[in-house]
Coordinates of C-alpha atoms in Angstrom, one line a residue:
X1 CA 5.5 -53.3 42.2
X2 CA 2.7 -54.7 39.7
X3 CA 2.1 -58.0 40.5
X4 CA 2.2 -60.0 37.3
X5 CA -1.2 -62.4 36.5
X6 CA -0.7 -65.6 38.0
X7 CA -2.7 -69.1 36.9
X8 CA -4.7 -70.8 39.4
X9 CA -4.6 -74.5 38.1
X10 CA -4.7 -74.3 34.5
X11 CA -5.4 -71.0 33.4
X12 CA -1.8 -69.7 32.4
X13 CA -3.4 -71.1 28.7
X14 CA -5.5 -68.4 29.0
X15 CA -2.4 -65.8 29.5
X16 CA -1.3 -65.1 25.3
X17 CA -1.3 -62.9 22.4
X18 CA -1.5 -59.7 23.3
X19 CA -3.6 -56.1 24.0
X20 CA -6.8 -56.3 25.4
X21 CA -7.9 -59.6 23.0
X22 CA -9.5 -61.9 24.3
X23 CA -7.9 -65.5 24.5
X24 CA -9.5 -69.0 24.8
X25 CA -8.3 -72.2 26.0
X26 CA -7.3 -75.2 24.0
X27 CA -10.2 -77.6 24.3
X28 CA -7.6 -80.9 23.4
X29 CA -5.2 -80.1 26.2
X30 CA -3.9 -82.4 28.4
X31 CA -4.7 -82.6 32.3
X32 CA -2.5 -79.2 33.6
X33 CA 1.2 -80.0 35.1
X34 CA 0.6 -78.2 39.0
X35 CA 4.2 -77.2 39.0
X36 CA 4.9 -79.3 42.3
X37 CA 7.0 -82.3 42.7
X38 CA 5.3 -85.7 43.3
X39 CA 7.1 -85.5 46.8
X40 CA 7.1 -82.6 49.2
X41 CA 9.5 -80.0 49.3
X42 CA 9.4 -76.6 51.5
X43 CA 9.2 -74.7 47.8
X44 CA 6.1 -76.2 47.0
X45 CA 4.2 -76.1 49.6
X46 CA 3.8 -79.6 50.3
X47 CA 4.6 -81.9 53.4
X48 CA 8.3 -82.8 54.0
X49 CA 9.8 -86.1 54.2
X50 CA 8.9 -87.7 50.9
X51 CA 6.6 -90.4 50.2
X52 CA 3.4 -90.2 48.6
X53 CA 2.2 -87.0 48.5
X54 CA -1.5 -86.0 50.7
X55 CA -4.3 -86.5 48.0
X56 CA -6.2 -83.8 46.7
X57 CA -9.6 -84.6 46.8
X58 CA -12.0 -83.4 43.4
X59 CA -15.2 -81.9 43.6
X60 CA -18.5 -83.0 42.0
X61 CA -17.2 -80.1 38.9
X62 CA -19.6 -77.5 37.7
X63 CA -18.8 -77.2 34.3
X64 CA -21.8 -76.2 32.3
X65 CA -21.4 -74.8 28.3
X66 CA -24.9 -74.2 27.6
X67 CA -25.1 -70.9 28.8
X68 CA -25.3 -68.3 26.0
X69 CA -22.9 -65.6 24.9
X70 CA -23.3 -62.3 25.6
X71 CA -21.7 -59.2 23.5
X72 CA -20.2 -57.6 26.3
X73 CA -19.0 -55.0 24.7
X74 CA -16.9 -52.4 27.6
X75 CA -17.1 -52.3 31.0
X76 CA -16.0 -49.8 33.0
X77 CA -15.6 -50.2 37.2
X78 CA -14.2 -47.1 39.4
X79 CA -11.9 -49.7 42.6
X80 CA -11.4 -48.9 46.0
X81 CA -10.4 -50.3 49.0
X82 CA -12.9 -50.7 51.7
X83 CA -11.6 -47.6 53.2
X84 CA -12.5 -45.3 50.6
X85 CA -9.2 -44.9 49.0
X86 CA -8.4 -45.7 45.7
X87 CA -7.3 -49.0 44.5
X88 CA -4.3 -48.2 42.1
X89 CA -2.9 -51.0 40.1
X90 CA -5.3 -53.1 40.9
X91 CA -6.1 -56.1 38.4
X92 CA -9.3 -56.4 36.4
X93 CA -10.4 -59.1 33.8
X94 CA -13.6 -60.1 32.5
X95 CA -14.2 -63.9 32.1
X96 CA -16.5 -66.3 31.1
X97 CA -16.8 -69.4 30.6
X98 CA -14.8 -69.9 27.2
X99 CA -12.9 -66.5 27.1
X100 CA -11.0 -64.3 29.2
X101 CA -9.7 -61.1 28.4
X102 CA -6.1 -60.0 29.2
X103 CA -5.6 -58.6 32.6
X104 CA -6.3 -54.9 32.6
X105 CA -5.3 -52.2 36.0
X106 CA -6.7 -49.5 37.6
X107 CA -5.1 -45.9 37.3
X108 CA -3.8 -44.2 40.0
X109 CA -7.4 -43.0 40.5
X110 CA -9.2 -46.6 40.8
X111 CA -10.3 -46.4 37.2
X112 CA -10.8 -49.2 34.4
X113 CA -12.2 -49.9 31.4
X114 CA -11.8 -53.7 29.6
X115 CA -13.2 -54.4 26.1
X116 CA -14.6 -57.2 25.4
X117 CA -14.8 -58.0 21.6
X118 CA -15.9 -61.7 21.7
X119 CA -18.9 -63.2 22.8
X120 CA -19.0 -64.3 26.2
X121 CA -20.7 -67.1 28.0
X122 CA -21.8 -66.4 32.1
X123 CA -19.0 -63.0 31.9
X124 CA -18.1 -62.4 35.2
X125 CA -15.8 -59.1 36.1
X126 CA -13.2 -60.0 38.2
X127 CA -11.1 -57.5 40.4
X128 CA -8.3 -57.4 42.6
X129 CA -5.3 -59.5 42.4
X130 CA -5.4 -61.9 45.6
X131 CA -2.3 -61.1 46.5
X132 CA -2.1 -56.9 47.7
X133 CA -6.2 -57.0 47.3
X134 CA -8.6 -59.2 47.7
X135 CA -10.2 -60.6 44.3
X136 CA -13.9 -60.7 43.7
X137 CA -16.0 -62.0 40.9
X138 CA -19.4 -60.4 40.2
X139 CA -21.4 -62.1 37.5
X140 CA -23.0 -59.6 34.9
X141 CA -25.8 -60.4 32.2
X142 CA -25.9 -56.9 30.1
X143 CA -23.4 -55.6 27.9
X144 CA -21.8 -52.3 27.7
X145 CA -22.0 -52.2 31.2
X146 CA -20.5 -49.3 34.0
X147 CA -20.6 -50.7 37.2
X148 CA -19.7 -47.6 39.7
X149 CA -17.7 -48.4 42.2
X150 CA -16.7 -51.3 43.7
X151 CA -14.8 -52.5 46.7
X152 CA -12.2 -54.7 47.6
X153 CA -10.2 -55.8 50.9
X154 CA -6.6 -54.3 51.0
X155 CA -4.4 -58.0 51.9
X156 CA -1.9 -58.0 54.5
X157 CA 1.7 -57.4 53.0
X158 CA 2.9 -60.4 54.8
X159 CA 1.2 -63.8 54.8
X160 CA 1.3 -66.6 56.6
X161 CA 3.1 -69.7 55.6
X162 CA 0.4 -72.9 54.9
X163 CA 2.3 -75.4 57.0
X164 CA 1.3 -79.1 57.7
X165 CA 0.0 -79.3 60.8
X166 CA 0.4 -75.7 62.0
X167 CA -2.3 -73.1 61.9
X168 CA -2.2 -70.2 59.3
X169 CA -3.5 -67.0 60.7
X170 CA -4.1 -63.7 58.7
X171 CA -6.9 -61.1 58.7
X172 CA -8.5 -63.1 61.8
X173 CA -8.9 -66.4 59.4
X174 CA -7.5 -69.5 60.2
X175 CA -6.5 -72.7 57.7
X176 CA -4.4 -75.4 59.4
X177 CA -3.4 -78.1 56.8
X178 CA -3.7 -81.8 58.8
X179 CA -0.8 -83.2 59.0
X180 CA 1.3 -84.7 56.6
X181 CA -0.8 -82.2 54.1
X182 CA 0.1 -80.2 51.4
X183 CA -1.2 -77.4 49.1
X184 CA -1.0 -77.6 45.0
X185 CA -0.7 -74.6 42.9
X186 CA 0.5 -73.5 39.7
X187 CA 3.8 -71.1 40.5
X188 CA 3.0 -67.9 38.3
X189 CA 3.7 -64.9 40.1
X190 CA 2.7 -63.6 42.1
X191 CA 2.6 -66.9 43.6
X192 CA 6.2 -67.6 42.4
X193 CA 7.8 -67.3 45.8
X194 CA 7.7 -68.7 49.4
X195 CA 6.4 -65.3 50.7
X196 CA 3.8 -65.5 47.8
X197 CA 2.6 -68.6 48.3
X198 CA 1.6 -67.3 52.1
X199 CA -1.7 -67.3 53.1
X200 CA -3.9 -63.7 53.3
X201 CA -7.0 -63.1 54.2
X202 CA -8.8 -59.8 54.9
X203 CA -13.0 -59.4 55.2
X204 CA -15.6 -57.6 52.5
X205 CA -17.7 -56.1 55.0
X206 CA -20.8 -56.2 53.7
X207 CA -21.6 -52.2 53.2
X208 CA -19.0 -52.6 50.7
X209 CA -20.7 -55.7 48.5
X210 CA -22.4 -54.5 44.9
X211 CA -25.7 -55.9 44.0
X212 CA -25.6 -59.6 43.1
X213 CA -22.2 -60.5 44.6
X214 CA -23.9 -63.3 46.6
X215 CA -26.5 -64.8 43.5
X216 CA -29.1 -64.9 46.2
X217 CA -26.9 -66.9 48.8
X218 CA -28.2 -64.7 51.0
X219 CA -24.8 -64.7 52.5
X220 CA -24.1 -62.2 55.7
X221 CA -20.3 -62.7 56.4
X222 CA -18.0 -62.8 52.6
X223 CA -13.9 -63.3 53.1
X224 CA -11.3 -63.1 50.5
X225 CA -9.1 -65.3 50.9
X226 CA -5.6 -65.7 49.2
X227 CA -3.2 -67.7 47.5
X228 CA -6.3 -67.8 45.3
X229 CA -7.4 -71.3 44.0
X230 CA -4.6 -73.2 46.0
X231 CA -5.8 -76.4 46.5
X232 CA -5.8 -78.0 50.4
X233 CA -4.9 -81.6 50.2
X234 CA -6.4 -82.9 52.3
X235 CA -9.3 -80.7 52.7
X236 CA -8.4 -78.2 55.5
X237 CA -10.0 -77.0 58.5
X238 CA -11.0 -73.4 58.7
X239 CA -11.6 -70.7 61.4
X240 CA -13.4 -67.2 60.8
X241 CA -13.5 -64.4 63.2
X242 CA -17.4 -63.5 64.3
X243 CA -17.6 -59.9 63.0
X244 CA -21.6 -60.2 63.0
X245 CA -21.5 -61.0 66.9
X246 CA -23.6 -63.7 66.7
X247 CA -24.3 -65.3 70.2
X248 CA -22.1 -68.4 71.4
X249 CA -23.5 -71.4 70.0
X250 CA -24.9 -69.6 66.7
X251 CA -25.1 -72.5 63.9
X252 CA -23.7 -71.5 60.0
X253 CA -23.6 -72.8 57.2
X254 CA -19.9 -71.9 55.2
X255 CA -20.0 -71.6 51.2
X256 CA -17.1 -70.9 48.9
X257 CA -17.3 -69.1 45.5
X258 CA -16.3 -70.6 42.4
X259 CA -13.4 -68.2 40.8
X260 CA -11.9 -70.2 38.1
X261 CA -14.0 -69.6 34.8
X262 CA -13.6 -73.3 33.8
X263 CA -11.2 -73.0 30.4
X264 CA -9.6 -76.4 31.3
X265 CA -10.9 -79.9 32.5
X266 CA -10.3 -79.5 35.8
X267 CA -12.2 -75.8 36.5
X268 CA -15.1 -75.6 38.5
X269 CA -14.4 -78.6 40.8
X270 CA -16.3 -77.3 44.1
X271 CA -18.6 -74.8 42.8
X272 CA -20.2 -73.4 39.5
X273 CA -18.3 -70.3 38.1
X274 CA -19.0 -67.7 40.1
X275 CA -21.4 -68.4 42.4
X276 CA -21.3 -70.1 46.0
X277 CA -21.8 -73.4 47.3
X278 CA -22.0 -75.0 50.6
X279 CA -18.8 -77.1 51.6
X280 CA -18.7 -77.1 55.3
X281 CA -21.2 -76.1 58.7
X282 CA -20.1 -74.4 61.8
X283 CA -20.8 -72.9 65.3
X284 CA -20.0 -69.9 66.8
X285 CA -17.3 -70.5 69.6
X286 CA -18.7 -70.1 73.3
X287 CA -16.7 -67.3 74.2
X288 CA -18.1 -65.5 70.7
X289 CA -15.5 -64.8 69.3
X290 CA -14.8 -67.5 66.4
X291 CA -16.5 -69.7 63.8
X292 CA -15.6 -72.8 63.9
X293 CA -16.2 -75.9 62.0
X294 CA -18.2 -78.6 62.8
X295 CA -18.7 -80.5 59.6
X296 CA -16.6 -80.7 56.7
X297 CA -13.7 -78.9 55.6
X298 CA -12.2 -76.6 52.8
X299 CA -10.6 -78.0 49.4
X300 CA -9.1 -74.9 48.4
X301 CA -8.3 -71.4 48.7
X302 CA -11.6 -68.9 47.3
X303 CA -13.7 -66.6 49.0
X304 CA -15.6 -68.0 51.8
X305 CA -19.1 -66.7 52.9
X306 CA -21.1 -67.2 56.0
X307 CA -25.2 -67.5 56.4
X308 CA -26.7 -68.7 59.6
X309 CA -28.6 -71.7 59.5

């Protein structure tokens, strides 16, 4: 089944009209309603037992509207899975910074093609749906552009719940929430249900990355990581299988991308629009096998890449 185009934060003021137009958020809106309750509940996400709810800590923001627009014109992707199999059904936008187009899918044979008809600022093609796939924005500064083909991590169907206290594991990542945590998102589907909600995870080897995915990061490890722009309050800690078999001991340095476009207030809170910024430093694990954190801790649910110190 189709997943239908969920919001992270505030972007279901992006979801209207209709077709392929593009639609722009209302710059006098209020602050976004998250869709939670002020005190946990199991639905939401959040820490049972009432009281006040685990704060959720706000970035330095990254908003910048001095960028110029670019006539995008159409662009055209052929998706697949890291395998090599086609990624049917598979959702594909192109957004900026003050538009987004509406959500577009791939054919049964990978293939997509979005029109842009309004001048975009810092366009960014995003594809996948963090939910089945993974979702990854590439940044893009010439119109009527084809990009090929590109690759995205198939998710595991089921996901793990994000639980106070109690690690999440999926696709070899782990997030434990501290306790008495909670996680905040907007419930659009396909984050609409418990199972939904779950965490995923599953690696973009990096064979599989197109040119510029890392804006000169010089990233070596990239996870997608799903229910996409949750966000972890407080901050949570994070664990990443070693795939590059660095030796024991190894020190990183962990960055997350920005995926919301930043069409409301609150957008862009830990890093600029798609690109990547640090938010955390670990080790590799002494029998090799993990990354683990030794500084700092992650604010909410994005693609996380790894470069070694």
């Amino acid at each position: 089944m189709r997943p239908g185009r969920f919001a992270p934060l505030a972007l279901a003021a992006v979801v209207s009209a209709c077709g392929s137009d593009p639609v722009t958020a209302d710059p006098d809106a209020g602050e976004p309603d998250s869709g939670l309750p002020d005190s946990g509940t199991p639905d939401s996400g959040a820490a049972g037992g009432g009281g006040r709810p685990a704060k959720c800590e706000d970035g330095p923001g990254y908003v910048d509207p001095s960028y110029p627009a670019l006539e995008v014109g159409a662009v055209t992707a052929h998706v697949e899975t890291i395998d090599g199999e086609p990624a049917s059904d598979a959702l594909v936008e192109v957004c900026g910074i003050n538009v987004c187009t509406r959500p577009q899918y791939t054919d049964e044979n990978g293939d997509v093609s979005v029109v842009v008809d309004t001048p975009t600022q810092k366009p960014a093609v995003k594809y996948g749906d963090a939910y089945r796939y993974g979702e990854v924005a590439l940044l893009f500064d010439e119109g009527g552009t084809d990009f090929g083909t590109l690759y995205v991590p198939r998710l595991p169907e089921a996901g793990a719940p994000l639980l106070p206290g109690l690690p999440a594991k999926s696709g070899g990542v782990t997030v434990t929430l501290p306790e008495g945590g909670r996680f905040e998102l907007d419930p659009f589907a396909p984050y609409d249900t418990d199972e939904g909600r779950a965490f995923r995870a599953g690696e973009l080897p990096k064979k599989r990355w197109p040119a510029g995915l890392d804006q000169g990061a010089k990233l070596e490890l990239i996870f997608t990581l799903a229910p996409l722009g949750a966000r972890l309050c407080p901050p949570a800690s994070i664990e990443l299988p070693n795939s590059a078999g660095w030796d024991a001991g190894t020190e990183v340095e962990l960055l997350l991308q920005g995926m919301d476009p930043g069409l409301d207030p609150g957008a862009q809170l830990f890093a600029p629009y798609g690109e990547w910024q640090p938010f955390a430093t670990g080790i590799v694990s002494d029998d090799g096998d993990r990354i683990e954190l030794s500084d700092g801790a992650l604010p909410v649910v994005t693609n996380v890449g790894v470069r070694r110190r």
